[in-house]
């Protein structure tokens, strides 16, 4: 019984944290898209749209906690609420994987058709994005990383975004200073590979819970 109360309290805490992150990410997305349109910067517009994918995925994580809270209070539900969180984590992992491949395809297209990059604007917004992602990562930081695939999925999304922002800052500065535009897509490819590795790990772990696969067997 005490274990049930512990999980309920933990889920409420994670629900509040994920909601804050959704709101933070949504505001950043709106700023980036607006700034991208007004400055006619495709780099900023693309980054804002990319941020939108994380609003969707982290919003899914928040919704999962709301559903778990509702069904846990219902006398009719006798299932395992952890499976709802794992299903959300699995779905979020798929979204992360799809967008990692999308970034990879875009990067390869940049190799073939290089574009003029508005470096200063792109660096500025990448720095703002990095600050927001660091704040979100602190909000979503948790001790029991493997016990809740839903909060882990949300955490991986903000860490993945922080990685892309950080690598973009480094890549853009190097490209701007030494006038080597190819650095930008190279950094994007490296970031995509790391994100793909993370998302596959999340899919495996949450998939095991959904299929009732015990690692000890």
mmCIF file with all atom_site columns, C-alpha atoms in Angstrom:
data_model
loop_
_atom_site.group_PDB
_atom_site.id
_atom_site.type_symbol
_atom_site.label_atom_id
_atom_site.label_alt_id
_atom_site.label_comp_id
_atom_site.label_asym_id
_atom_site.label_entity_id
_atom_site.label_seq_id
_atom_site.pdbx_PDB_ins_code
_atom_site.Cartn_x
_atom_site.Cartn_y
_atom_site.Cartn_z
_atom_site.occupancy
_atom_site.B_iso_or_equiv
_atom_site.pdbx_formal_charge
_atom_site.auth_seq_id
_atom_site.auth_comp_id
_atom_site.auth_asym_id
_atom_site.auth_atom_id
_atom_site.pdbx_PDB_model_num
ATOM 1   C CA . UNK A 1 1   ? 0.000   0.000   0.000   1.00 0.00 ? 1   UNK A CA 1
ATOM 2   C CA . UNK A 1 2   ? 2.829   2.395   0.928   1.00 0.00 ? 2   UNK A CA 1
ATOM 3   C CA . UNK A 1 3   ? 4.521   1.499   -2.354  1.00 0.00 ? 3   UNK A CA 1
ATOM 4   C CA . UNK A 1 4   ? 1.334   2.457   -4.229  1.00 0.00 ? 4   UNK A CA 1
ATOM 5   C CA . UNK A 1 5   ? 1.200   5.822   -2.422  1.00 0.00 ? 5   UNK A CA 1
ATOM 6   C CA . UNK A 1 6   ? 4.882   6.396   -3.219  1.00 0.00 ? 6   UNK A CA 1
ATOM 7   C CA . UNK A 1 7   ? 4.271   5.815   -6.951  1.00 0.00 ? 7   UNK A CA 1
ATOM 8   C CA . UNK A 1 8   ? 1.153   8.034   -6.878  1.00 0.00 ? 8   UNK A CA 1
ATOM 9   C CA . UNK A 1 9   ? 3.084   10.872  -5.205  1.00 0.00 ? 9   UNK A CA 1
ATOM 10  C CA . UNK A 1 10  ? 5.990   10.409  -7.644  1.00 0.00 ? 10  UNK A CA 1
ATOM 11  C CA . UNK A 1 11  ? 3.647   10.455  -10.662 1.00 0.00 ? 11  UNK A CA 1
ATOM 12  C CA . UNK A 1 12  ? 1.986   13.695  -9.451  1.00 0.00 ? 12  UNK A CA 1
ATOM 13  C CA . UNK A 1 13  ? 5.427   15.281  -9.059  1.00 0.00 ? 13  UNK A CA 1
ATOM 14  C CA . UNK A 1 14  ? 6.471   14.185  -12.567 1.00 0.00 ? 14  UNK A CA 1
ATOM 15  C CA . UNK A 1 15  ? 3.126   15.356  -13.990 1.00 0.00 ? 15  UNK A CA 1
ATOM 16  C CA . UNK A 1 16  ? 3.731   18.883  -12.653 1.00 0.00 ? 16  UNK A CA 1
ATOM 17  C CA . UNK A 1 17  ? 7.344   18.915  -13.879 1.00 0.00 ? 17  UNK A CA 1
ATOM 18  C CA . UNK A 1 18  ? 6.506   17.717  -17.406 1.00 0.00 ? 18  UNK A CA 1
ATOM 19  C CA . UNK A 1 19  ? 3.751   20.361  -17.666 1.00 0.00 ? 19  UNK A CA 1
ATOM 20  C CA . UNK A 1 20  ? 6.270   23.104  -16.821 1.00 0.00 ? 20  UNK A CA 1
ATOM 21  C CA . UNK A 1 21  ? 8.657   21.742  -19.463 1.00 0.00 ? 21  UNK A CA 1
ATOM 22  C CA . UNK A 1 22  ? 5.870   21.601  -22.083 1.00 0.00 ? 22  UNK A CA 1
ATOM 23  C CA . UNK A 1 23  ? 5.031   25.272  -21.373 1.00 0.00 ? 23  UNK A CA 1
ATOM 24  C CA . UNK A 1 24  ? 8.713   26.341  -21.448 1.00 0.00 ? 24  UNK A CA 1
ATOM 25  C CA . UNK A 1 25  ? 9.331   24.466  -24.703 1.00 0.00 ? 25  UNK A CA 1
ATOM 26  C CA . UNK A 1 26  ? 6.124   25.819  -26.304 1.00 0.00 ? 26  UNK A CA 1
ATOM 27  C CA . UNK A 1 27  ? 7.083   29.433  -25.504 1.00 0.00 ? 27  UNK A CA 1
ATOM 28  C CA . UNK A 1 28  ? 10.597  28.861  -26.918 1.00 0.00 ? 28  UNK A CA 1
ATOM 29  C CA . UNK A 1 29  ? 9.096   27.255  -30.040 1.00 0.00 ? 29  UNK A CA 1
ATOM 30  C CA . UNK A 1 30  ? 6.792   30.265  -30.585 1.00 0.00 ? 30  UNK A CA 1
ATOM 31  C CA . UNK A 1 31  ? 9.693   32.730  -30.149 1.00 0.00 ? 31  UNK A CA 1
ATOM 32  C CA . UNK A 1 32  ? 11.948  30.778  -32.540 1.00 0.00 ? 32  UNK A CA 1
ATOM 33  C CA . UNK A 1 33  ? 9.274   30.453  -35.260 1.00 0.00 ? 33  UNK A CA 1
ATOM 34  C CA . UNK A 1 34  ? 8.269   34.155  -34.968 1.00 0.00 ? 34  UNK A CA 1
ATOM 35  C CA . UNK A 1 35  ? 11.918  35.282  -34.970 1.00 0.00 ? 35  UNK A CA 1
ATOM 36  C CA . UNK A 1 36  ? 12.626  32.968  -37.920 1.00 0.00 ? 36  UNK A CA 1
ATOM 37  C CA . UNK A 1 37  ? 9.790   34.475  -39.991 1.00 0.00 ? 37  UNK A CA 1
ATOM 38  C CA . UNK A 1 38  ? 10.591  38.126  -39.149 1.00 0.00 ? 38  UNK A CA 1
ATOM 39  C CA . UNK A 1 39  ? 14.332  37.754  -39.839 1.00 0.00 ? 39  UNK A CA 1
ATOM 40  C CA . UNK A 1 40  ? 13.690  35.520  -42.877 1.00 0.00 ? 40  UNK A CA 1
ATOM 41  C CA . UNK A 1 41  ? 16.073  32.955  -41.326 1.00 0.00 ? 41  UNK A CA 1
ATOM 42  C CA . UNK A 1 42  ? 15.279  29.396  -42.426 1.00 0.00 ? 42  UNK A CA 1
ATOM 43  C CA . UNK A 1 43  ? 17.718  28.069  -39.785 1.00 0.00 ? 43  UNK A CA 1
ATOM 44  C CA . UNK A 1 44  ? 15.697  29.628  -36.958 1.00 0.00 ? 44  UNK A CA 1
ATOM 45  C CA . UNK A 1 45  ? 12.380  28.572  -38.488 1.00 0.00 ? 45  UNK A CA 1
ATOM 46  C CA . UNK A 1 46  ? 13.601  24.972  -38.832 1.00 0.00 ? 46  UNK A CA 1
ATOM 47  C CA . UNK A 1 47  ? 14.848  24.994  -35.231 1.00 0.00 ? 47  UNK A CA 1
ATOM 48  C CA . UNK A 1 48  ? 11.454  26.267  -34.043 1.00 0.00 ? 48  UNK A CA 1
ATOM 49  C CA . UNK A 1 49  ? 9.624   23.515  -35.943 1.00 0.00 ? 49  UNK A CA 1
ATOM 50  C CA . UNK A 1 50  ? 12.070  20.959  -34.480 1.00 0.00 ? 50  UNK A CA 1
ATOM 51  C CA . UNK A 1 51  ? 11.218  22.343  -31.025 1.00 0.00 ? 51  UNK A CA 1
ATOM 52  C CA . UNK A 1 52  ? 7.564   21.694  -31.891 1.00 0.00 ? 52  UNK A CA 1
ATOM 53  C CA . UNK A 1 53  ? 8.296   17.954  -32.126 1.00 0.00 ? 53  UNK A CA 1
ATOM 54  C CA . UNK A 1 54  ? 9.496   18.053  -28.516 1.00 0.00 ? 54  UNK A CA 1
ATOM 55  C CA . UNK A 1 55  ? 6.372   19.941  -27.416 1.00 0.00 ? 55  UNK A CA 1
ATOM 56  C CA . UNK A 1 56  ? 4.370   17.070  -28.931 1.00 0.00 ? 56  UNK A CA 1
ATOM 57  C CA . UNK A 1 57  ? 6.495   14.313  -27.355 1.00 0.00 ? 57  UNK A CA 1
ATOM 58  C CA . UNK A 1 58  ? 6.820   15.859  -23.872 1.00 0.00 ? 58  UNK A CA 1
ATOM 59  C CA . UNK A 1 59  ? 3.124   16.794  -24.035 1.00 0.00 ? 59  UNK A CA 1
ATOM 60  C CA . UNK A 1 60  ? 2.462   13.083  -24.593 1.00 0.00 ? 60  UNK A CA 1
ATOM 61  C CA . UNK A 1 61  ? 4.497   12.284  -21.462 1.00 0.00 ? 61  UNK A CA 1
ATOM 62  C CA . UNK A 1 62  ? 2.444   14.793  -19.438 1.00 0.00 ? 62  UNK A CA 1
ATOM 63  C CA . UNK A 1 63  ? -0.820  13.371  -20.820 1.00 0.00 ? 63  UNK A CA 1
ATOM 64  C CA . UNK A 1 64  ? 0.262   9.868   -19.763 1.00 0.00 ? 64  UNK A CA 1
ATOM 65  C CA . UNK A 1 65  ? 0.587   11.003  -16.125 1.00 0.00 ? 65  UNK A CA 1
ATOM 66  C CA . UNK A 1 66  ? -2.865  12.635  -16.299 1.00 0.00 ? 66  UNK A CA 1
ATOM 67  C CA . UNK A 1 67  ? -4.360  9.375   -17.657 1.00 0.00 ? 67  UNK A CA 1
ATOM 68  C CA . UNK A 1 68  ? -2.600  7.290   -14.979 1.00 0.00 ? 68  UNK A CA 1
ATOM 69  C CA . UNK A 1 69  ? -3.929  9.617   -12.258 1.00 0.00 ? 69  UNK A CA 1
ATOM 70  C CA . UNK A 1 70  ? -7.478  9.316   -13.642 1.00 0.00 ? 70  UNK A CA 1
ATOM 71  C CA . UNK A 1 71  ? -7.482  5.528   -14.084 1.00 0.00 ? 71  UNK A CA 1
ATOM 72  C CA . UNK A 1 72  ? -5.787  4.936   -10.712 1.00 0.00 ? 72  UNK A CA 1
ATOM 73  C CA . UNK A 1 73  ? -8.696  6.730   -9.046  1.00 0.00 ? 73  UNK A CA 1
ATOM 74  C CA . UNK A 1 74  ? -11.213 4.591   -10.970 1.00 0.00 ? 74  UNK A CA 1
ATOM 75  C CA . UNK A 1 75  ? -12.543 1.436   -9.340  1.00 0.00 ? 75  UNK A CA 1
ATOM 76  C CA . UNK A 1 76  ? -13.203 -0.099  -12.783 1.00 0.00 ? 76  UNK A CA 1
ATOM 77  C CA . UNK A 1 77  ? -9.518  -0.117  -13.805 1.00 0.00 ? 77  UNK A CA 1
ATOM 78  C CA . UNK A 1 78  ? -7.547  -3.148  -12.611 1.00 0.00 ? 78  UNK A CA 1
ATOM 79  C CA . UNK A 1 79  ? -4.629  -2.999  -15.061 1.00 0.00 ? 79  UNK A CA 1
ATOM 80  C CA . UNK A 1 80  ? -0.996  -2.013  -14.575 1.00 0.00 ? 80  UNK A CA 1
ATOM 81  C CA . UNK A 1 81  ? -0.700  1.794   -14.785 1.00 0.00 ? 81  UNK A CA 1
ATOM 82  C CA . UNK A 1 82  ? 3.060   1.464   -15.357 1.00 0.00 ? 82  UNK A CA 1
ATOM 83  C CA . UNK A 1 83  ? 2.256   0.045   -18.799 1.00 0.00 ? 83  UNK A CA 1
ATOM 84  C CA . UNK A 1 84  ? 0.530   3.326   -19.723 1.00 0.00 ? 84  UNK A CA 1
ATOM 85  C CA . UNK A 1 85  ? 3.740   5.191   -18.836 1.00 0.00 ? 85  UNK A CA 1
ATOM 86  C CA . UNK A 1 86  ? 5.846   2.673   -20.768 1.00 0.00 ? 86  UNK A CA 1
ATOM 87  C CA . UNK A 1 87  ? 3.528   2.969   -23.794 1.00 0.00 ? 87  UNK A CA 1
ATOM 88  C CA . UNK A 1 88  ? 3.943   6.758   -23.694 1.00 0.00 ? 88  UNK A CA 1
ATOM 89  C CA . UNK A 1 89  ? 7.705   6.317   -23.342 1.00 0.00 ? 89  UNK A CA 1
ATOM 90  C CA . UNK A 1 90  ? 7.746   3.932   -26.319 1.00 0.00 ? 90  UNK A CA 1
ATOM 91  C CA . UNK A 1 91  ? 5.666   6.345   -28.470 1.00 0.00 ? 91  UNK A CA 1
ATOM 92  C CA . UNK A 1 92  ? 7.897   9.237   -27.459 1.00 0.00 ? 92  UNK A CA 1
ATOM 93  C CA . UNK A 1 93  ? 10.961  7.157   -28.347 1.00 0.00 ? 93  UNK A CA 1
ATOM 94  C CA . UNK A 1 94  ? 9.515   6.583   -31.826 1.00 0.00 ? 94  UNK A CA 1
ATOM 95  C CA . UNK A 1 95  ? 8.979   10.335  -32.296 1.00 0.00 ? 95  UNK A CA 1
ATOM 96  C CA . UNK A 1 96  ? 12.581  10.964  -31.204 1.00 0.00 ? 96  UNK A CA 1
ATOM 97  C CA . UNK A 1 97  ? 13.858  8.324   -33.658 1.00 0.00 ? 97  UNK A CA 1
ATOM 98  C CA . UNK A 1 98  ? 11.801  9.718   -36.580 1.00 0.00 ? 98  UNK A CA 1
ATOM 99  C CA . UNK A 1 99  ? 13.035  13.277  -36.032 1.00 0.00 ? 99  UNK A CA 1
ATOM 100 C CA . UNK A 1 100 ? 16.645  12.073  -35.649 1.00 0.00 ? 100 UNK A CA 1
ATOM 101 C CA . UNK A 1 101 ? 16.399  10.477  -39.105 1.00 0.00 ? 101 UNK A CA 1
ATOM 102 C CA . UNK A 1 102 ? 14.724  13.662  -40.401 1.00 0.00 ? 102 UNK A CA 1
ATOM 103 C CA . UNK A 1 103 ? 17.705  15.755  -39.181 1.00 0.00 ? 103 UNK A CA 1
ATOM 104 C CA . UNK A 1 104 ? 20.056  13.175  -40.751 1.00 0.00 ? 104 UNK A CA 1
ATOM 105 C CA . UNK A 1 105 ? 18.312  13.468  -44.156 1.00 0.00 ? 105 UNK A CA 1
ATOM 106 C CA . UNK A 1 106 ? 18.342  17.283  -43.951 1.00 0.00 ? 106 UNK A CA 1
ATOM 107 C CA . UNK A 1 107 ? 22.068  17.222  -43.109 1.00 0.00 ? 107 UNK A CA 1
ATOM 108 C CA . UNK A 1 108 ? 22.879  15.044  -46.137 1.00 0.00 ? 108 UNK A CA 1
ATOM 109 C CA . UNK A 1 109 ? 20.843  17.402  -48.342 1.00 0.00 ? 109 UNK A CA 1
ATOM 110 C CA . UNK A 1 110 ? 22.995  20.276  -47.057 1.00 0.00 ? 110 UNK A CA 1
ATOM 111 C CA . UNK A 1 111 ? 26.094  18.349  -48.198 1.00 0.00 ? 111 UNK A CA 1
ATOM 112 C CA . UNK A 1 112 ? 24.665  18.218  -51.733 1.00 0.00 ? 112 UNK A CA 1
ATOM 113 C CA . UNK A 1 113 ? 23.057  21.692  -51.786 1.00 0.00 ? 113 UNK A CA 1
ATOM 114 C CA . UNK A 1 114 ? 24.840  24.034  -49.330 1.00 0.00 ? 114 UNK A CA 1
ATOM 115 C CA . UNK A 1 115 ? 22.814  27.052  -48.170 1.00 0.00 ? 115 UNK A CA 1
ATOM 116 C CA . UNK A 1 116 ? 23.816  30.494  -46.910 1.00 0.00 ? 116 UNK A CA 1
ATOM 117 C CA . UNK A 1 117 ? 23.622  30.400  -43.109 1.00 0.00 ? 117 UNK A CA 1
ATOM 118 C CA . UNK A 1 118 ? 22.731  33.510  -41.060 1.00 0.00 ? 118 UNK A CA 1
ATOM 119 C CA . UNK A 1 119 ? 25.310  32.631  -38.424 1.00 0.00 ? 119 UNK A CA 1
ATOM 120 C CA . UNK A 1 120 ? 24.729  35.309  -35.756 1.00 0.00 ? 120 UNK A CA 1
ATOM 121 C CA . UNK A 1 121 ? 20.949  34.810  -35.630 1.00 0.00 ? 121 UNK A CA 1
ATOM 122 C CA . UNK A 1 122 ? 21.295  31.019  -35.601 1.00 0.00 ? 122 UNK A CA 1
ATOM 123 C CA . UNK A 1 123 ? 23.926  31.113  -32.808 1.00 0.00 ? 123 UNK A CA 1
ATOM 124 C CA . UNK A 1 124 ? 21.787  33.486  -30.702 1.00 0.00 ? 124 UNK A CA 1
ATOM 125 C CA . UNK A 1 125 ? 18.699  31.272  -30.890 1.00 0.00 ? 125 UNK A CA 1
ATOM 126 C CA . UNK A 1 126 ? 20.771  28.102  -30.334 1.00 0.00 ? 126 UNK A CA 1
ATOM 127 C CA . UNK A 1 127 ? 22.090  29.684  -27.098 1.00 0.00 ? 127 UNK A CA 1
ATOM 128 C CA . UNK A 1 128 ? 18.527  30.564  -25.979 1.00 0.00 ? 128 UNK A CA 1
ATOM 129 C CA . UNK A 1 129 ? 17.424  26.997  -26.811 1.00 0.00 ? 129 UNK A CA 1
ATOM 130 C CA . UNK A 1 130 ? 20.350  25.538  -24.858 1.00 0.00 ? 130 UNK A CA 1
ATOM 131 C CA . UNK A 1 131 ? 19.492  27.618  -21.744 1.00 0.00 ? 131 UNK A CA 1
ATOM 132 C CA . UNK A 1 132 ? 15.833  26.501  -21.906 1.00 0.00 ? 132 UNK A CA 1
ATOM 133 C CA . UNK A 1 133 ? 16.879  22.850  -22.356 1.00 0.00 ? 133 UNK A CA 1
ATOM 134 C CA . UNK A 1 134 ? 19.300  22.976  -19.413 1.00 0.00 ? 134 UNK A CA 1
ATOM 135 C CA . UNK A 1 135 ? 16.502  24.414  -17.222 1.00 0.00 ? 135 UNK A CA 1
ATOM 136 C CA . UNK A 1 136 ? 14.115  21.695  -18.487 1.00 0.00 ? 136 UNK A CA 1
ATOM 137 C CA . UNK A 1 137 ? 16.705  18.952  -17.823 1.00 0.00 ? 137 UNK A CA 1
ATOM 138 C CA . UNK A 1 138 ? 17.049  20.118  -14.201 1.00 0.00 ? 138 UNK A CA 1
ATOM 139 C CA . UNK A 1 139 ? 13.252  20.035  -13.855 1.00 0.00 ? 139 UNK A CA 1
ATOM 140 C CA . UNK A 1 140 ? 12.999  16.502  -15.274 1.00 0.00 ? 140 UNK A CA 1
ATOM 141 C CA . UNK A 1 141 ? 16.054  15.072  -13.473 1.00 0.00 ? 141 UNK A CA 1
ATOM 142 C CA . UNK A 1 142 ? 15.088  11.936  -11.564 1.00 0.00 ? 142 UNK A CA 1
ATOM 143 C CA . UNK A 1 143 ? 16.809  9.370   -9.330  1.00 0.00 ? 143 UNK A CA 1
ATOM 144 C CA . UNK A 1 144 ? 15.080  6.192   -10.574 1.00 0.00 ? 144 UNK A CA 1
ATOM 145 C CA . UNK A 1 145 ? 16.010  6.454   -14.246 1.00 0.00 ? 145 UNK A CA 1
ATOM 146 C CA . UNK A 1 146 ? 14.946  2.945   -15.275 1.00 0.00 ? 146 UNK A CA 1
ATOM 147 C CA . UNK A 1 147 ? 11.767  2.666   -13.173 1.00 0.00 ? 147 UNK A CA 1
ATOM 148 C CA . UNK A 1 148 ? 9.709   5.142   -15.212 1.00 0.00 ? 148 UNK A CA 1
ATOM 149 C CA . UNK A 1 149 ? 10.161  5.067   -18.989 1.00 0.00 ? 149 UNK A CA 1
ATOM 150 C CA . UNK A 1 150 ? 7.808   8.025   -19.422 1.00 0.00 ? 150 UNK A CA 1
ATOM 151 C CA . UNK A 1 151 ? 9.902   10.543  -17.439 1.00 0.00 ? 151 UNK A CA 1
ATOM 152 C CA . UNK A 1 152 ? 13.034  9.037   -18.989 1.00 0.00 ? 152 UNK A CA 1
ATOM 153 C CA . UNK A 1 153 ? 11.586  9.692   -22.469 1.00 0.00 ? 153 UNK A CA 1
ATOM 154 C CA . UNK A 1 154 ? 10.802  13.326  -21.631 1.00 0.00 ? 154 UNK A CA 1
ATOM 155 C CA . UNK A 1 155 ? 14.278  13.722  -20.098 1.00 0.00 ? 155 UNK A CA 1
ATOM 156 C CA . UNK A 1 156 ? 15.921  12.241  -23.218 1.00 0.00 ? 156 UNK A CA 1
ATOM 157 C CA . UNK A 1 157 ? 14.010  14.675  -25.437 1.00 0.00 ? 157 UNK A CA 1
ATOM 158 C CA . UNK A 1 158 ? 15.352  17.744  -23.615 1.00 0.00 ? 158 UNK A CA 1
ATOM 159 C CA . UNK A 1 159 ? 18.872  16.245  -23.404 1.00 0.00 ? 159 UNK A CA 1
ATOM 160 C CA . UNK A 1 160 ? 18.732  15.482  -27.142 1.00 0.00 ? 160 UNK A CA 1
ATOM 161 C CA . UNK A 1 161 ? 17.624  19.050  -27.826 1.00 0.00 ? 161 UNK A CA 1
ATOM 162 C CA . UNK A 1 162 ? 20.396  20.389  -25.571 1.00 0.00 ? 162 UNK A CA 1
ATOM 163 C CA . UNK A 1 163 ? 22.909  18.257  -27.489 1.00 0.00 ? 163 UNK A CA 1
ATOM 164 C CA . UNK A 1 164 ? 21.714  19.605  -30.855 1.00 0.00 ? 164 UNK A CA 1
ATOM 165 C CA . UNK A 1 165 ? 21.775  23.192  -29.526 1.00 0.00 ? 165 UNK A CA 1
ATOM 166 C CA . UNK A 1 166 ? 25.280  22.799  -28.076 1.00 0.00 ? 166 UNK A CA 1
ATOM 167 C CA . UNK A 1 167 ? 26.656  21.089  -31.167 1.00 0.00 ? 167 UNK A CA 1
ATOM 168 C CA . UNK A 1 168 ? 24.973  23.745  -33.346 1.00 0.00 ? 168 UNK A CA 1
ATOM 169 C CA . UNK A 1 169 ? 26.630  26.543  -31.342 1.00 0.00 ? 169 UNK A CA 1
ATOM 170 C CA . UNK A 1 170 ? 30.083  24.936  -31.659 1.00 0.00 ? 170 UNK A CA 1
ATOM 171 C CA . UNK A 1 171 ? 29.566  24.008  -35.320 1.00 0.00 ? 171 UNK A CA 1
ATOM 172 C CA . UNK A 1 172 ? 28.205  27.443  -36.290 1.00 0.00 ? 172 UNK A CA 1
ATOM 173 C CA . UNK A 1 173 ? 31.027  29.309  -34.506 1.00 0.00 ? 173 UNK A CA 1
ATOM 174 C CA . UNK A 1 174 ? 33.682  27.127  -36.192 1.00 0.00 ? 174 UNK A CA 1
ATOM 175 C CA . UNK A 1 175 ? 31.944  27.489  -39.578 1.00 0.00 ? 175 UNK A CA 1
ATOM 176 C CA . UNK A 1 176 ? 31.633  31.277  -39.174 1.00 0.00 ? 176 UNK A CA 1
ATOM 177 C CA . UNK A 1 177 ? 35.213  31.907  -37.933 1.00 0.00 ? 177 UNK A CA 1
ATOM 178 C CA . UNK A 1 178 ? 36.976  29.660  -40.455 1.00 0.00 ? 178 UNK A CA 1
ATOM 179 C CA . UNK A 1 179 ? 34.330  29.967  -43.207 1.00 0.00 ? 179 UNK A CA 1
ATOM 180 C CA . UNK A 1 180 ? 33.825  26.175  -43.418 1.00 0.00 ? 180 UNK A CA 1
ATOM 181 C CA . UNK A 1 181 ? 30.072  25.757  -43.994 1.00 0.00 ? 181 UNK A CA 1
ATOM 182 C CA . UNK A 1 182 ? 30.358  21.942  -44.237 1.00 0.00 ? 182 UNK A CA 1
ATOM 183 C CA . UNK A 1 183 ? 31.017  21.791  -40.448 1.00 0.00 ? 183 UNK A CA 1
ATOM 184 C CA . UNK A 1 184 ? 27.308  22.547  -39.828 1.00 0.00 ? 184 UNK A CA 1
ATOM 185 C CA . UNK A 1 185 ? 25.899  19.364  -41.484 1.00 0.00 ? 185 UNK A CA 1
ATOM 186 C CA . UNK A 1 186 ? 28.783  17.232  -40.097 1.00 0.00 ? 186 UNK A CA 1
ATOM 187 C CA . UNK A 1 187 ? 27.841  18.263  -36.531 1.00 0.00 ? 187 UNK A CA 1
ATOM 188 C CA . UNK A 1 188 ? 24.159  17.535  -37.320 1.00 0.00 ? 188 UNK A CA 1
ATOM 189 C CA . UNK A 1 189 ? 25.039  14.003  -38.502 1.00 0.00 ? 189 UNK A CA 1
ATOM 190 C CA . UNK A 1 190 ? 27.034  13.268  -35.302 1.00 0.00 ? 190 UNK A CA 1
ATOM 191 C CA . UNK A 1 191 ? 24.175  14.575  -33.105 1.00 0.00 ? 191 UNK A CA 1
ATOM 192 C CA . UNK A 1 192 ? 21.634  12.487  -35.043 1.00 0.00 ? 192 UNK A CA 1
ATOM 193 C CA . UNK A 1 193 ? 23.650  9.280   -34.557 1.00 0.00 ? 193 UNK A CA 1
ATOM 194 C CA . UNK A 1 194 ? 23.824  9.874   -30.775 1.00 0.00 ? 194 UNK A CA 1
ATOM 195 C CA . UNK A 1 195 ? 20.052  10.609  -30.606 1.00 0.00 ? 195 UNK A CA 1
ATOM 196 C CA . UNK A 1 196 ? 19.262  7.457   -32.649 1.00 0.00 ? 196 UNK A CA 1
ATOM 197 C CA . UNK A 1 197 ? 21.319  5.398   -30.154 1.00 0.00 ? 197 UNK A CA 1
ATOM 198 C CA . UNK A 1 198 ? 19.398  6.908   -27.196 1.00 0.00 ? 198 UNK A CA 1
ATOM 199 C CA . UNK A 1 199 ? 15.978  6.382   -28.806 1.00 0.00 ? 199 UNK A CA 1
ATOM 200 C CA . UNK A 1 200 ? 16.725  2.726   -29.669 1.00 0.00 ? 200 UNK A CA 1
ATOM 201 C CA . UNK A 1 201 ? 17.725  2.114   -26.027 1.00 0.00 ? 201 UNK A CA 1
ATOM 202 C CA . UNK A 1 202 ? 14.484  3.697   -24.832 1.00 0.00 ? 202 UNK A CA 1
ATOM 203 C CA . UNK A 1 203 ? 12.409  1.631   -27.309 1.00 0.00 ? 203 UNK A CA 1
ATOM 204 C CA . UNK A 1 204 ? 14.075  -1.592  -26.133 1.00 0.00 ? 204 UNK A CA 1
ATOM 205 C CA . UNK A 1 205 ? 13.592  -0.881  -22.414 1.00 0.00 ? 205 UNK A CA 1
ATOM 206 C CA . UNK A 1 206 ? 9.978   0.345   -22.663 1.00 0.00 ? 206 UNK A CA 1
ATOM 207 C CA . UNK A 1 207 ? 9.165   -2.452  -25.138 1.00 0.00 ? 207 UNK A CA 1
ATOM 208 C CA . UNK A 1 208 ? 10.314  -5.070  -22.608 1.00 0.00 ? 208 UNK A CA 1
ATOM 209 C CA . UNK A 1 209 ? 7.850   -3.692  -20.035 1.00 0.00 ? 209 UNK A CA 1
ATOM 210 C CA . UNK A 1 210 ? 5.008   -3.704  -22.587 1.00 0.00 ? 210 UNK A CA 1
ATOM 211 C CA . UNK A 1 211 ? 5.775   -7.318  -23.577 1.00 0.00 ? 211 UNK A CA 1
ATOM 212 C CA . UNK A 1 212 ? 6.374   -8.455  -19.966 1.00 0.00 ? 212 UNK A CA 1
ATOM 213 C CA . UNK A 1 213 ? 9.945   -9.514  -20.762 1.00 0.00 ? 213 UNK A CA 1
ATOM 214 C CA . UNK A 1 214 ? 12.048  -10.055 -17.651 1.00 0.00 ? 214 UNK A CA 1
ATOM 215 C CA . UNK A 1 215 ? 15.774  -9.289  -18.067 1.00 0.00 ? 215 UNK A CA 1
ATOM 216 C CA . UNK A 1 216 ? 16.607  -11.732 -15.274 1.00 0.00 ? 216 UNK A CA 1
ATOM 217 C CA . UNK A 1 217 ? 15.184  -14.714 -17.109 1.00 0.00 ? 217 UNK A CA 1
#
